[in-house]
Amino acid sequence: MAVLLAGATGCNPQPPKATPAPSAPAPKPHAAVSPLVLRISGQGTANRPVHLIQEVHNRVDYDLLASSYESKGPQGGARAVFQQARVTFRDKQGGRIAATAPQAVVDQSANTVTLLNGVHARTSSGMTLECTQLVYDRATGMLHGTGNVVVTDPKGFRATGSSFDSDISLTHMRMR
């Protein structure tokens, strides 16, 4: 009879018993994730300087040449410092100003380009500008200069002050 029971159970196997689903592990406390900070540096040569072009809607906003640079920060929020910089800023109307300075800082978070430690610039119309620091605000397209500001037009008119705000062509300027 034992043989008969074994054969009967072999032909009619029992349905498998449902196994309980494994319980999800308890969530582990996570430490705050810090953003990835990128550090990038580069060195140009006399014949091949570091070159950065910033375009907006297929229009060059500014064109920067430098002897070297170092950038640090998260993607999209980096701050790059350029040495022996020459920057040409362009406005939508075709005006431009070319400026040189010992140092330039491109700050993606602030959306600015700052030239430091003695700025010398010339507009496409022949006006010249000297100041200690020049900040280009990319959002507004305006320049803000501080420190021993001297502006000279092509006819020799000279204006001095401690700071100014202006468009790129230096035609709409407020000097203080």
Short mmCIF file of N, CA and C in Angstrom, two decimals:
data_model
loop_
_atom_site.label_atom_id
_atom_site.label_comp_id
_atom_site.label_asym_id
_atom_site.label_seq_id
_atom_site.Cartn_x
_atom_site.Cartn_y
_atom_site.Cartn_z
N MET A 1 0.81 -1.17 0.00
CA MET A 1 0.00 0.00 0.00
C MET A 1 0.87 1.24 0.00
N ALA A 2 2.00 1.15 0.57
CA ALA A 2 2.89 2.31 0.59
C ALA A 2 3.34 2.65 -0.81
N VAL A 3 3.53 1.61 -1.62
CA VAL A 3 3.96 1.83 -3.01
C VAL A 3 2.86 2.55 -3.77
N LEU A 4 1.65 2.18 -3.51
CA LEU A 4 0.53 2.76 -4.21
C LEU A 4 0.38 4.23 -3.87
N LEU A 5 0.59 4.62 -2.64
CA LEU A 5 0.48 6.03 -2.25
C LEU A 5 1.58 6.85 -2.89
N ALA A 6 2.75 6.29 -2.95
CA ALA A 6 3.86 7.04 -3.56
C ALA A 6 3.58 7.27 -5.02
N GLY A 7 3.03 6.26 -5.70
CA GLY A 7 2.72 6.42 -7.12
C GLY A 7 1.59 7.41 -7.32
N ALA A 8 0.63 7.44 -6.41
CA ALA A 8 -0.49 8.36 -6.55
C ALA A 8 -0.05 9.79 -6.35
N THR A 9 0.83 10.01 -5.45
CA THR A 9 1.30 11.38 -5.24
C THR A 9 2.23 11.82 -6.35
N GLY A 10 2.91 10.86 -7.01
CA GLY A 10 3.79 11.21 -8.11
C GLY A 10 3.00 11.65 -9.32
N CYS A 11 1.79 11.08 -9.53
CA CYS A 11 0.98 11.45 -10.68
C CYS A 11 0.21 12.73 -10.44
N ASN A 12 -0.11 12.98 -9.23
CA ASN A 12 -0.86 14.19 -8.87
C ASN A 12 -0.04 15.00 -7.87
N PRO A 13 0.92 15.70 -8.34
CA PRO A 13 1.75 16.44 -7.39
C PRO A 13 0.95 17.54 -6.71
N GLN A 14 1.34 17.85 -5.51
CA GLN A 14 0.71 18.91 -4.74
C GLN A 14 1.11 20.26 -5.34
N PRO A 15 0.18 21.20 -5.37
CA PRO A 15 0.57 22.52 -5.88
C PRO A 15 1.64 23.12 -4.97
N PRO A 16 2.54 23.89 -5.57
CA PRO A 16 3.61 24.46 -4.75
C PRO A 16 3.03 25.42 -3.74
N LYS A 17 3.62 25.43 -2.58
CA LYS A 17 3.18 26.34 -1.53
C LYS A 17 3.73 27.72 -1.83
N ALA A 18 2.89 28.71 -1.64
CA ALA A 18 3.33 30.09 -1.88
C ALA A 18 4.37 30.47 -0.84
N THR A 19 5.46 30.98 -1.34
CA THR A 19 6.50 31.43 -0.41
C THR A 19 6.29 32.92 -0.19
N PRO A 20 6.39 33.35 1.01
CA PRO A 20 6.17 34.78 1.26
C PRO A 20 7.26 35.61 0.56
N ALA A 21 6.83 36.78 0.05
CA ALA A 21 7.77 37.68 -0.62
C ALA A 21 8.78 38.18 0.40
N PRO A 22 10.01 38.30 -0.03
CA PRO A 22 10.99 38.80 0.93
C PRO A 22 10.62 40.22 1.32
N SER A 23 10.77 40.52 2.58
CA SER A 23 10.43 41.87 3.02
C SER A 23 11.53 42.82 2.54
N ALA A 24 11.08 44.00 2.17
CA ALA A 24 12.04 45.01 1.69
C ALA A 24 12.93 45.41 2.84
N PRO A 25 14.21 45.56 2.56
CA PRO A 25 15.09 45.96 3.65
C PRO A 25 14.73 47.37 4.10
N ALA A 26 14.93 47.63 5.34
CA ALA A 26 14.65 48.96 5.88
C ALA A 26 15.59 49.96 5.22
N PRO A 27 15.05 51.14 4.85
CA PRO A 27 15.92 52.12 4.20
C PRO A 27 17.05 52.53 5.15
N LYS A 28 18.23 52.61 4.56
CA LYS A 28 19.39 53.01 5.35
C LYS A 28 19.52 54.52 5.30
N PRO A 29 19.87 55.13 6.39
CA PRO A 29 20.04 56.59 6.34
C PRO A 29 21.22 56.91 5.42
N HIS A 30 21.01 57.88 4.52
CA HIS A 30 22.05 58.29 3.58
C HIS A 30 22.69 59.58 4.04
N ALA A 31 23.97 59.65 3.87
CA ALA A 31 24.66 60.91 4.13
C ALA A 31 24.32 61.85 2.98
N ALA A 32 24.36 63.14 3.23
CA ALA A 32 24.09 64.13 2.18
C ALA A 32 25.10 63.93 1.06
N VAL A 33 24.59 63.87 -0.16
CA VAL A 33 25.46 63.67 -1.31
C VAL A 33 26.03 65.02 -1.71
N SER A 34 27.34 65.10 -1.75
CA SER A 34 27.96 66.36 -2.16
C SER A 34 28.10 66.35 -3.67
N PRO A 35 27.95 67.54 -4.30
CA PRO A 35 28.06 67.59 -5.75
C PRO A 35 29.48 67.29 -6.20
N LEU A 36 29.58 66.77 -7.39
CA LEU A 36 30.87 66.48 -7.98
C LEU A 36 31.56 67.80 -8.30
N VAL A 37 32.73 68.00 -7.75
CA VAL A 37 33.49 69.23 -7.99
C VAL A 37 34.59 68.91 -8.99
N LEU A 38 34.56 69.61 -10.10
CA LEU A 38 35.56 69.41 -11.14
C LEU A 38 36.68 70.43 -10.98
N ARG A 39 37.91 69.98 -11.19
CA ARG A 39 39.06 70.88 -11.18
C ARG A 39 39.80 70.64 -12.49
N ILE A 40 39.85 71.69 -13.31
CA ILE A 40 40.45 71.59 -14.63
C ILE A 40 41.43 72.74 -14.79
N SER A 41 42.59 72.45 -15.37
CA SER A 41 43.56 73.52 -15.63
C SER A 41 44.14 73.32 -17.02
N GLY A 42 44.67 74.40 -17.56
CA GLY A 42 45.26 74.33 -18.89
C GLY A 42 46.31 75.41 -19.06
N GLN A 43 47.22 75.15 -19.95
CA GLN A 43 48.33 76.07 -20.21
C GLN A 43 48.40 76.27 -21.72
N GLY A 44 48.40 77.53 -22.15
CA GLY A 44 48.57 77.84 -23.56
C GLY A 44 50.02 78.15 -23.85
N THR A 45 50.29 78.51 -25.09
CA THR A 45 51.62 78.95 -25.50
C THR A 45 51.47 80.31 -26.17
N ALA A 46 52.59 80.93 -26.51
CA ALA A 46 52.54 82.23 -27.17
C ALA A 46 51.79 82.13 -28.50
N ASN A 47 51.99 81.05 -29.23
CA ASN A 47 51.33 80.88 -30.52
C ASN A 47 49.95 80.24 -30.43
N ARG A 48 49.68 79.55 -29.33
CA ARG A 48 48.39 78.88 -29.15
C ARG A 48 47.89 79.10 -27.73
N PRO A 49 47.30 80.28 -27.48
CA PRO A 49 46.81 80.55 -26.13
C PRO A 49 45.55 79.74 -25.82
N VAL A 50 45.19 79.71 -24.56
CA VAL A 50 43.92 79.14 -24.14
C VAL A 50 42.83 79.99 -24.79
N HIS A 51 41.80 79.36 -25.36
CA HIS A 51 40.78 80.10 -26.09
C HIS A 51 39.40 79.63 -25.65
N LEU A 52 38.56 80.56 -25.23
CA LEU A 52 37.19 80.27 -24.80
C LEU A 52 36.25 81.19 -25.56
N ILE A 53 35.24 80.62 -26.21
CA ILE A 53 34.23 81.40 -26.91
C ILE A 53 32.88 81.08 -26.29
N GLN A 54 32.16 82.12 -25.86
CA GLN A 54 30.82 81.95 -25.30
C GLN A 54 29.81 82.47 -26.32
N GLU A 55 28.93 81.59 -26.79
CA GLU A 55 27.91 81.98 -27.76
C GLU A 55 26.53 81.92 -27.12
N VAL A 56 25.65 82.82 -27.61
CA VAL A 56 24.25 82.84 -27.20
C VAL A 56 23.43 82.97 -28.47
N HIS A 57 22.59 82.01 -28.76
CA HIS A 57 21.74 82.03 -29.96
C HIS A 57 22.55 82.30 -31.22
N ASN A 58 23.62 81.54 -31.43
CA ASN A 58 24.49 81.64 -32.61
C ASN A 58 25.17 83.00 -32.75
N ARG A 59 25.32 83.72 -31.65
CA ARG A 59 26.01 85.00 -31.64
C ARG A 59 27.11 84.93 -30.59
N VAL A 60 28.31 85.39 -30.93
CA VAL A 60 29.40 85.38 -29.96
C VAL A 60 29.12 86.45 -28.91
N ASP A 61 29.03 86.04 -27.66
CA ASP A 61 28.82 86.95 -26.53
C ASP A 61 30.17 87.52 -26.09
N TYR A 62 31.14 86.63 -25.91
CA TYR A 62 32.51 87.07 -25.65
C TYR A 62 33.48 86.02 -26.13
N ASP A 63 34.70 86.48 -26.36
CA ASP A 63 35.79 85.65 -26.88
C ASP A 63 36.99 85.94 -25.97
N LEU A 64 37.51 84.92 -25.31
CA LEU A 64 38.57 85.10 -24.31
C LEU A 64 39.82 84.33 -24.72
N LEU A 65 40.96 85.00 -24.68
CA LEU A 65 42.27 84.39 -24.89
C LEU A 65 43.08 84.59 -23.62
N ALA A 66 43.86 83.58 -23.22
CA ALA A 66 44.66 83.70 -22.00
C ALA A 66 45.87 82.79 -22.08
N SER A 67 46.84 83.08 -21.21
CA SER A 67 48.04 82.24 -21.19
C SER A 67 47.79 80.93 -20.45
N SER A 68 46.90 80.94 -19.44
CA SER A 68 46.59 79.73 -18.68
C SER A 68 45.27 79.92 -17.94
N TYR A 69 44.75 78.82 -17.40
CA TYR A 69 43.52 78.91 -16.62
C TYR A 69 43.44 77.77 -15.62
N GLU A 70 42.60 77.98 -14.62
CA GLU A 70 42.26 76.94 -13.67
C GLU A 70 40.79 77.11 -13.32
N SER A 71 40.05 76.02 -13.43
CA SER A 71 38.61 76.03 -13.18
C SER A 71 38.30 75.07 -12.05
N LYS A 72 37.38 75.47 -11.18
CA LYS A 72 36.99 74.61 -10.07
C LYS A 72 35.51 74.84 -9.79
N GLY A 73 34.79 73.75 -9.57
CA GLY A 73 33.39 73.86 -9.19
C GLY A 73 32.56 72.78 -9.84
N PRO A 74 31.28 72.71 -9.48
CA PRO A 74 30.40 71.71 -10.07
C PRO A 74 30.06 72.08 -11.51
N GLN A 75 29.68 71.09 -12.29
CA GLN A 75 29.31 71.35 -13.68
C GLN A 75 28.18 72.36 -13.72
N GLY A 76 28.31 73.39 -14.54
CA GLY A 76 27.31 74.44 -14.65
C GLY A 76 27.46 75.52 -13.60
N GLY A 77 28.34 75.35 -12.64
CA GLY A 77 28.53 76.35 -11.59
C GLY A 77 30.00 76.59 -11.31
N ALA A 78 30.83 76.35 -12.30
CA ALA A 78 32.28 76.46 -12.10
C ALA A 78 32.72 77.92 -12.11
N ARG A 79 33.89 78.12 -11.56
CA ARG A 79 34.55 79.43 -11.54
C ARG A 79 35.94 79.21 -12.12
N ALA A 80 36.20 79.85 -13.26
CA ALA A 80 37.48 79.67 -13.95
C ALA A 80 38.29 80.96 -13.86
N VAL A 81 39.56 80.83 -13.51
CA VAL A 81 40.47 81.98 -13.40
C VAL A 81 41.48 81.89 -14.54
N PHE A 82 41.56 82.94 -15.34
CA PHE A 82 42.45 83.00 -16.49
C PHE A 82 43.56 84.02 -16.23
N GLN A 83 44.77 83.71 -16.66
CA GLN A 83 45.92 84.60 -16.48
C GLN A 83 46.25 85.28 -17.81
N GLN A 84 46.69 86.54 -17.73
CA GLN A 84 47.06 87.34 -18.91
C GLN A 84 45.95 87.24 -19.96
N ALA A 85 44.79 87.78 -19.60
CA ALA A 85 43.59 87.61 -20.40
C ALA A 85 43.34 88.77 -21.37
N ARG A 86 42.79 88.42 -22.51
CA ARG A 86 42.28 89.38 -23.49
C ARG A 86 40.87 88.91 -23.84
N VAL A 87 39.89 89.78 -23.56
CA VAL A 87 38.49 89.42 -23.78
C VAL A 87 37.85 90.44 -24.71
N THR A 88 37.13 89.96 -25.71
CA THR A 88 36.34 90.84 -26.57
C THR A 88 34.88 90.53 -26.31
N PHE A 89 34.16 91.56 -25.81
CA PHE A 89 32.73 91.44 -25.55
C PHE A 89 31.99 92.02 -26.75
N ARG A 90 30.87 91.39 -27.13
CA ARG A 90 30.08 91.85 -28.28
C ARG A 90 28.62 92.00 -27.86
N ASP A 91 27.98 93.08 -28.33
CA ASP A 91 26.55 93.24 -28.04
C ASP A 91 25.72 92.85 -29.26
N LYS A 92 24.41 92.86 -29.10
CA LYS A 92 23.49 92.44 -30.17
C LYS A 92 23.50 93.39 -31.35
N GLN A 93 23.88 94.65 -31.12
CA GLN A 93 23.88 95.64 -32.18
C GLN A 93 25.19 95.67 -32.97
N GLY A 94 26.13 94.82 -32.61
CA GLY A 94 27.40 94.77 -33.33
C GLY A 94 28.53 95.53 -32.66
N GLY A 95 28.23 96.24 -31.57
CA GLY A 95 29.28 96.94 -30.84
C GLY A 95 30.18 95.95 -30.13
N ARG A 96 31.43 96.36 -29.93
CA ARG A 96 32.35 95.47 -29.20
C ARG A 96 33.37 96.30 -28.43
N ILE A 97 33.89 95.66 -27.40
CA ILE A 97 34.97 96.25 -26.61
C ILE A 97 35.97 95.13 -26.33
N ALA A 98 37.24 95.42 -26.61
CA ALA A 98 38.33 94.47 -26.37
C ALA A 98 39.09 94.95 -25.14
N ALA A 99 39.23 94.09 -24.15
CA ALA A 99 39.87 94.46 -22.89
C ALA A 99 40.98 93.48 -22.54
N THR A 100 42.04 93.99 -21.93
CA THR A 100 43.12 93.15 -21.43
C THR A 100 43.28 93.39 -19.94
N ALA A 101 43.71 92.35 -19.24
CA ALA A 101 43.94 92.44 -17.80
C ALA A 101 44.84 91.28 -17.38
N PRO A 102 45.56 91.45 -16.28
CA PRO A 102 46.39 90.35 -15.78
C PRO A 102 45.59 89.10 -15.42
N GLN A 103 44.32 89.30 -15.05
CA GLN A 103 43.51 88.16 -14.62
C GLN A 103 42.05 88.37 -15.02
N ALA A 104 41.39 87.28 -15.40
CA ALA A 104 39.95 87.30 -15.68
C ALA A 104 39.31 86.11 -14.98
N VAL A 105 38.10 86.31 -14.47
CA VAL A 105 37.37 85.26 -13.78
C VAL A 105 36.02 85.08 -14.46
N VAL A 106 35.75 83.87 -14.92
CA VAL A 106 34.44 83.53 -15.49
C VAL A 106 33.70 82.75 -14.41
N ASP A 107 32.61 83.32 -13.92
CA ASP A 107 31.82 82.70 -12.85
C ASP A 107 30.47 82.28 -13.43
N GLN A 108 30.28 80.97 -13.62
CA GLN A 108 29.04 80.47 -14.21
C GLN A 108 27.84 80.70 -13.29
N SER A 109 28.03 80.58 -11.99
CA SER A 109 26.91 80.76 -11.06
C SER A 109 26.41 82.19 -11.07
N ALA A 110 27.34 83.16 -11.06
CA ALA A 110 26.97 84.57 -11.06
C ALA A 110 26.67 85.09 -12.46
N ASN A 111 27.03 84.32 -13.49
CA ASN A 111 26.83 84.70 -14.88
C ASN A 111 27.60 85.98 -15.23
N THR A 112 28.86 86.04 -14.75
CA THR A 112 29.68 87.22 -14.96
C THR A 112 31.06 86.84 -15.49
N VAL A 113 31.70 87.83 -16.10
CA VAL A 113 33.11 87.77 -16.47
C VAL A 113 33.74 88.99 -15.83
N THR A 114 34.75 88.79 -14.97
CA THR A 114 35.39 89.88 -14.25
C THR A 114 36.85 89.95 -14.64
N LEU A 115 37.29 91.14 -15.05
CA LEU A 115 38.70 91.39 -15.34
C LEU A 115 39.27 92.15 -14.15
N LEU A 116 40.49 91.75 -13.72
CA LEU A 116 41.05 92.27 -12.47
C LEU A 116 42.47 92.80 -12.63
N ASN A 117 42.84 93.66 -11.68
CA ASN A 117 44.22 94.10 -11.46
C ASN A 117 44.77 95.00 -12.56
N GLY A 118 43.91 95.84 -13.11
CA GLY A 118 44.34 96.80 -14.13
C GLY A 118 43.82 96.44 -15.49
N VAL A 119 42.73 97.08 -15.89
CA VAL A 119 42.06 96.78 -17.15
C VAL A 119 42.31 97.90 -18.15
N HIS A 120 42.64 97.54 -19.37
CA HIS A 120 42.79 98.48 -20.48
C HIS A 120 41.88 97.97 -21.59
N ALA A 121 41.02 98.88 -22.12
CA ALA A 121 40.06 98.44 -23.12
C ALA A 121 39.88 99.49 -24.21
N ARG A 122 39.41 99.03 -25.38
CA ARG A 122 39.12 99.91 -26.51
C ARG A 122 37.86 99.40 -27.19
N THR A 123 36.94 100.33 -27.50
CA THR A 123 35.70 99.96 -28.19
C THR A 123 35.92 99.97 -29.70
N SER A 124 34.95 99.43 -30.42
CA SER A 124 35.02 99.42 -31.88
C SER A 124 34.92 100.83 -32.46
N SER A 125 34.42 101.80 -31.67
CA SER A 125 34.33 103.18 -32.14
C SER A 125 35.55 104.01 -31.75
N GLY A 126 36.54 103.41 -31.06
CA GLY A 126 37.77 104.11 -30.73
C GLY A 126 37.86 104.69 -29.33
N MET A 127 36.83 104.50 -28.50
CA MET A 127 36.90 104.98 -27.12
C MET A 127 37.81 104.06 -26.32
N THR A 128 38.54 104.64 -25.36
CA THR A 128 39.40 103.83 -24.50
C THR A 128 38.90 103.89 -23.07
N LEU A 129 39.22 102.85 -22.33
CA LEU A 129 38.79 102.72 -20.94
C LEU A 129 39.93 102.14 -20.13
N GLU A 130 40.15 102.69 -18.96
CA GLU A 130 41.07 102.12 -17.98
C GLU A 130 40.35 102.08 -16.65
N CYS A 131 40.53 101.00 -15.91
CA CYS A 131 39.98 100.88 -14.56
C CYS A 131 40.68 99.72 -13.86
N THR A 132 40.46 99.60 -12.56
CA THR A 132 41.08 98.52 -11.79
C THR A 132 40.38 97.20 -12.02
N GLN A 133 39.03 97.25 -12.05
CA GLN A 133 38.23 96.03 -12.21
C GLN A 133 37.07 96.30 -13.15
N LEU A 134 36.78 95.34 -14.02
CA LEU A 134 35.67 95.46 -14.97
C LEU A 134 34.84 94.18 -14.90
N VAL A 135 33.53 94.34 -14.67
CA VAL A 135 32.62 93.20 -14.57
C VAL A 135 31.62 93.27 -15.72
N TYR A 136 31.52 92.18 -16.47
CA TYR A 136 30.52 92.06 -17.53
C TYR A 136 29.42 91.14 -17.02
N ASP A 137 28.21 91.66 -16.96
CA ASP A 137 27.04 90.89 -16.53
C ASP A 137 26.39 90.30 -17.78
N ARG A 138 26.48 89.00 -17.94
CA ARG A 138 25.98 88.35 -19.15
C ARG A 138 24.46 88.45 -19.27
N ALA A 139 23.76 88.48 -18.15
CA ALA A 139 22.30 88.53 -18.19
C ALA A 139 21.80 89.86 -18.75
N THR A 140 22.47 90.96 -18.39
CA THR A 140 22.03 92.28 -18.83
C THR A 140 22.84 92.83 -19.99
N GLY A 141 24.03 92.27 -20.24
CA GLY A 141 24.90 92.79 -21.29
C GLY A 141 25.57 94.09 -20.90
N MET A 142 25.60 94.40 -19.61
CA MET A 142 26.16 95.66 -19.13
C MET A 142 27.53 95.46 -18.50
N LEU A 143 28.31 96.56 -18.50
CA LEU A 143 29.62 96.60 -17.88
C LEU A 143 29.55 97.43 -16.62
N HIS A 144 30.32 97.04 -15.61
CA HIS A 144 30.46 97.82 -14.38
C HIS A 144 31.95 97.87 -14.06
N GLY A 145 32.49 99.08 -14.00
CA GLY A 145 33.91 99.24 -13.72
C GLY A 145 34.13 99.99 -12.43
N THR A 146 35.21 99.64 -11.72
CA THR A 146 35.55 100.33 -10.48
C THR A 146 37.05 100.59 -10.42
N GLY A 147 37.41 101.62 -9.65
CA GLY A 147 38.81 101.90 -9.37
C GLY A 147 39.52 102.70 -10.44
N ASN A 148 39.78 103.97 -10.17
CA ASN A 148 40.55 104.85 -11.07
C ASN A 148 40.07 104.76 -12.51
N VAL A 149 38.80 105.02 -12.71
CA VAL A 149 38.19 104.91 -14.04
C VAL A 149 38.58 106.12 -14.90
N VAL A 150 39.07 105.85 -16.10
CA VAL A 150 39.39 106.90 -17.08
C VAL A 150 38.82 106.46 -18.42
N VAL A 151 37.95 107.30 -18.99
CA VAL A 151 37.37 107.03 -20.30
C VAL A 151 37.75 108.18 -21.22
N THR A 152 38.25 107.85 -22.40
CA THR A 152 38.67 108.87 -23.37
C THR A 152 38.01 108.57 -24.70
N ASP A 153 37.38 109.62 -25.31
CA ASP A 153 36.77 109.39 -26.63
C ASP A 153 37.78 109.71 -27.73
N PRO A 154 37.48 109.37 -28.99
CA PRO A 154 38.44 109.57 -30.08
C PRO A 154 38.85 111.03 -30.29
N LYS A 155 38.03 111.99 -29.85
CA LYS A 155 38.35 113.42 -30.01
C LYS A 155 39.20 113.95 -28.87
N GLY A 156 39.48 113.10 -27.87
CA GLY A 156 40.33 113.51 -26.77
C GLY A 156 39.60 113.88 -25.49
N PHE A 157 38.25 113.91 -25.51
CA PHE A 157 37.51 114.19 -24.28
C PHE A 157 37.81 113.10 -23.28
N ARG A 158 38.09 113.52 -22.05
CA ARG A 158 38.49 112.57 -21.01
C ARG A 158 37.59 112.73 -19.79
N ALA A 159 37.07 111.61 -19.28
CA ALA A 159 36.24 111.62 -18.08
C ALA A 159 36.86 110.68 -17.06
N THR A 160 36.82 111.09 -15.78
CA THR A 160 37.38 110.26 -14.72
C THR A 160 36.36 110.07 -13.61
N GLY A 161 36.51 109.00 -12.86
CA GLY A 161 35.62 108.73 -11.75
C GLY A 161 36.09 107.51 -10.98
N SER A 162 35.30 107.13 -9.99
CA SER A 162 35.66 105.96 -9.19
C SER A 162 34.94 104.70 -9.66
N SER A 163 33.81 104.87 -10.38
CA SER A 163 33.09 103.71 -10.91
C SER A 163 32.18 104.15 -12.06
N PHE A 164 31.71 103.18 -12.83
CA PHE A 164 30.78 103.47 -13.92
C PHE A 164 29.94 102.24 -14.23
N ASP A 165 28.81 102.48 -14.88
CA ASP A 165 27.96 101.45 -15.47
C ASP A 165 27.73 101.85 -16.92
N SER A 166 27.79 100.89 -17.83
CA SER A 166 27.67 101.23 -19.25
C SER A 166 27.28 100.02 -20.08
N ASP A 167 26.84 100.33 -21.31
CA ASP A 167 26.67 99.27 -22.30
C ASP A 167 28.06 98.97 -22.88
N ILE A 168 28.14 97.97 -23.74
CA ILE A 168 29.43 97.54 -24.28
C ILE A 168 30.09 98.61 -25.14
N SER A 169 29.30 99.39 -25.86
CA SER A 169 29.89 100.41 -26.73
C SER A 169 30.33 101.67 -25.98
N LEU A 170 30.06 101.74 -24.68
CA LEU A 170 30.37 102.89 -23.82
C LEU A 170 29.62 104.15 -24.26
N THR A 171 28.49 104.00 -24.94
CA THR A 171 27.71 105.16 -25.37
C THR A 171 26.63 105.54 -24.36
N HIS A 172 26.19 104.63 -23.55
CA HIS A 172 25.20 104.92 -22.50
C HIS A 172 25.87 104.63 -21.16
N MET A 173 26.57 105.64 -20.65
CA MET A 173 27.40 105.45 -19.47
C MET A 173 26.94 106.34 -18.32
N ARG A 174 27.02 105.80 -17.11
CA ARG A 174 26.80 106.58 -15.90
C ARG A 174 28.07 106.47 -15.07
N MET A 175 28.75 107.60 -14.89
CA MET A 175 30.03 107.65 -14.17
C MET A 175 29.78 108.24 -12.79
N ARG A 176 30.50 107.69 -11.80
CA ARG A 176 30.43 108.23 -10.43
C ARG A 176 31.83 108.48 -9.94
#
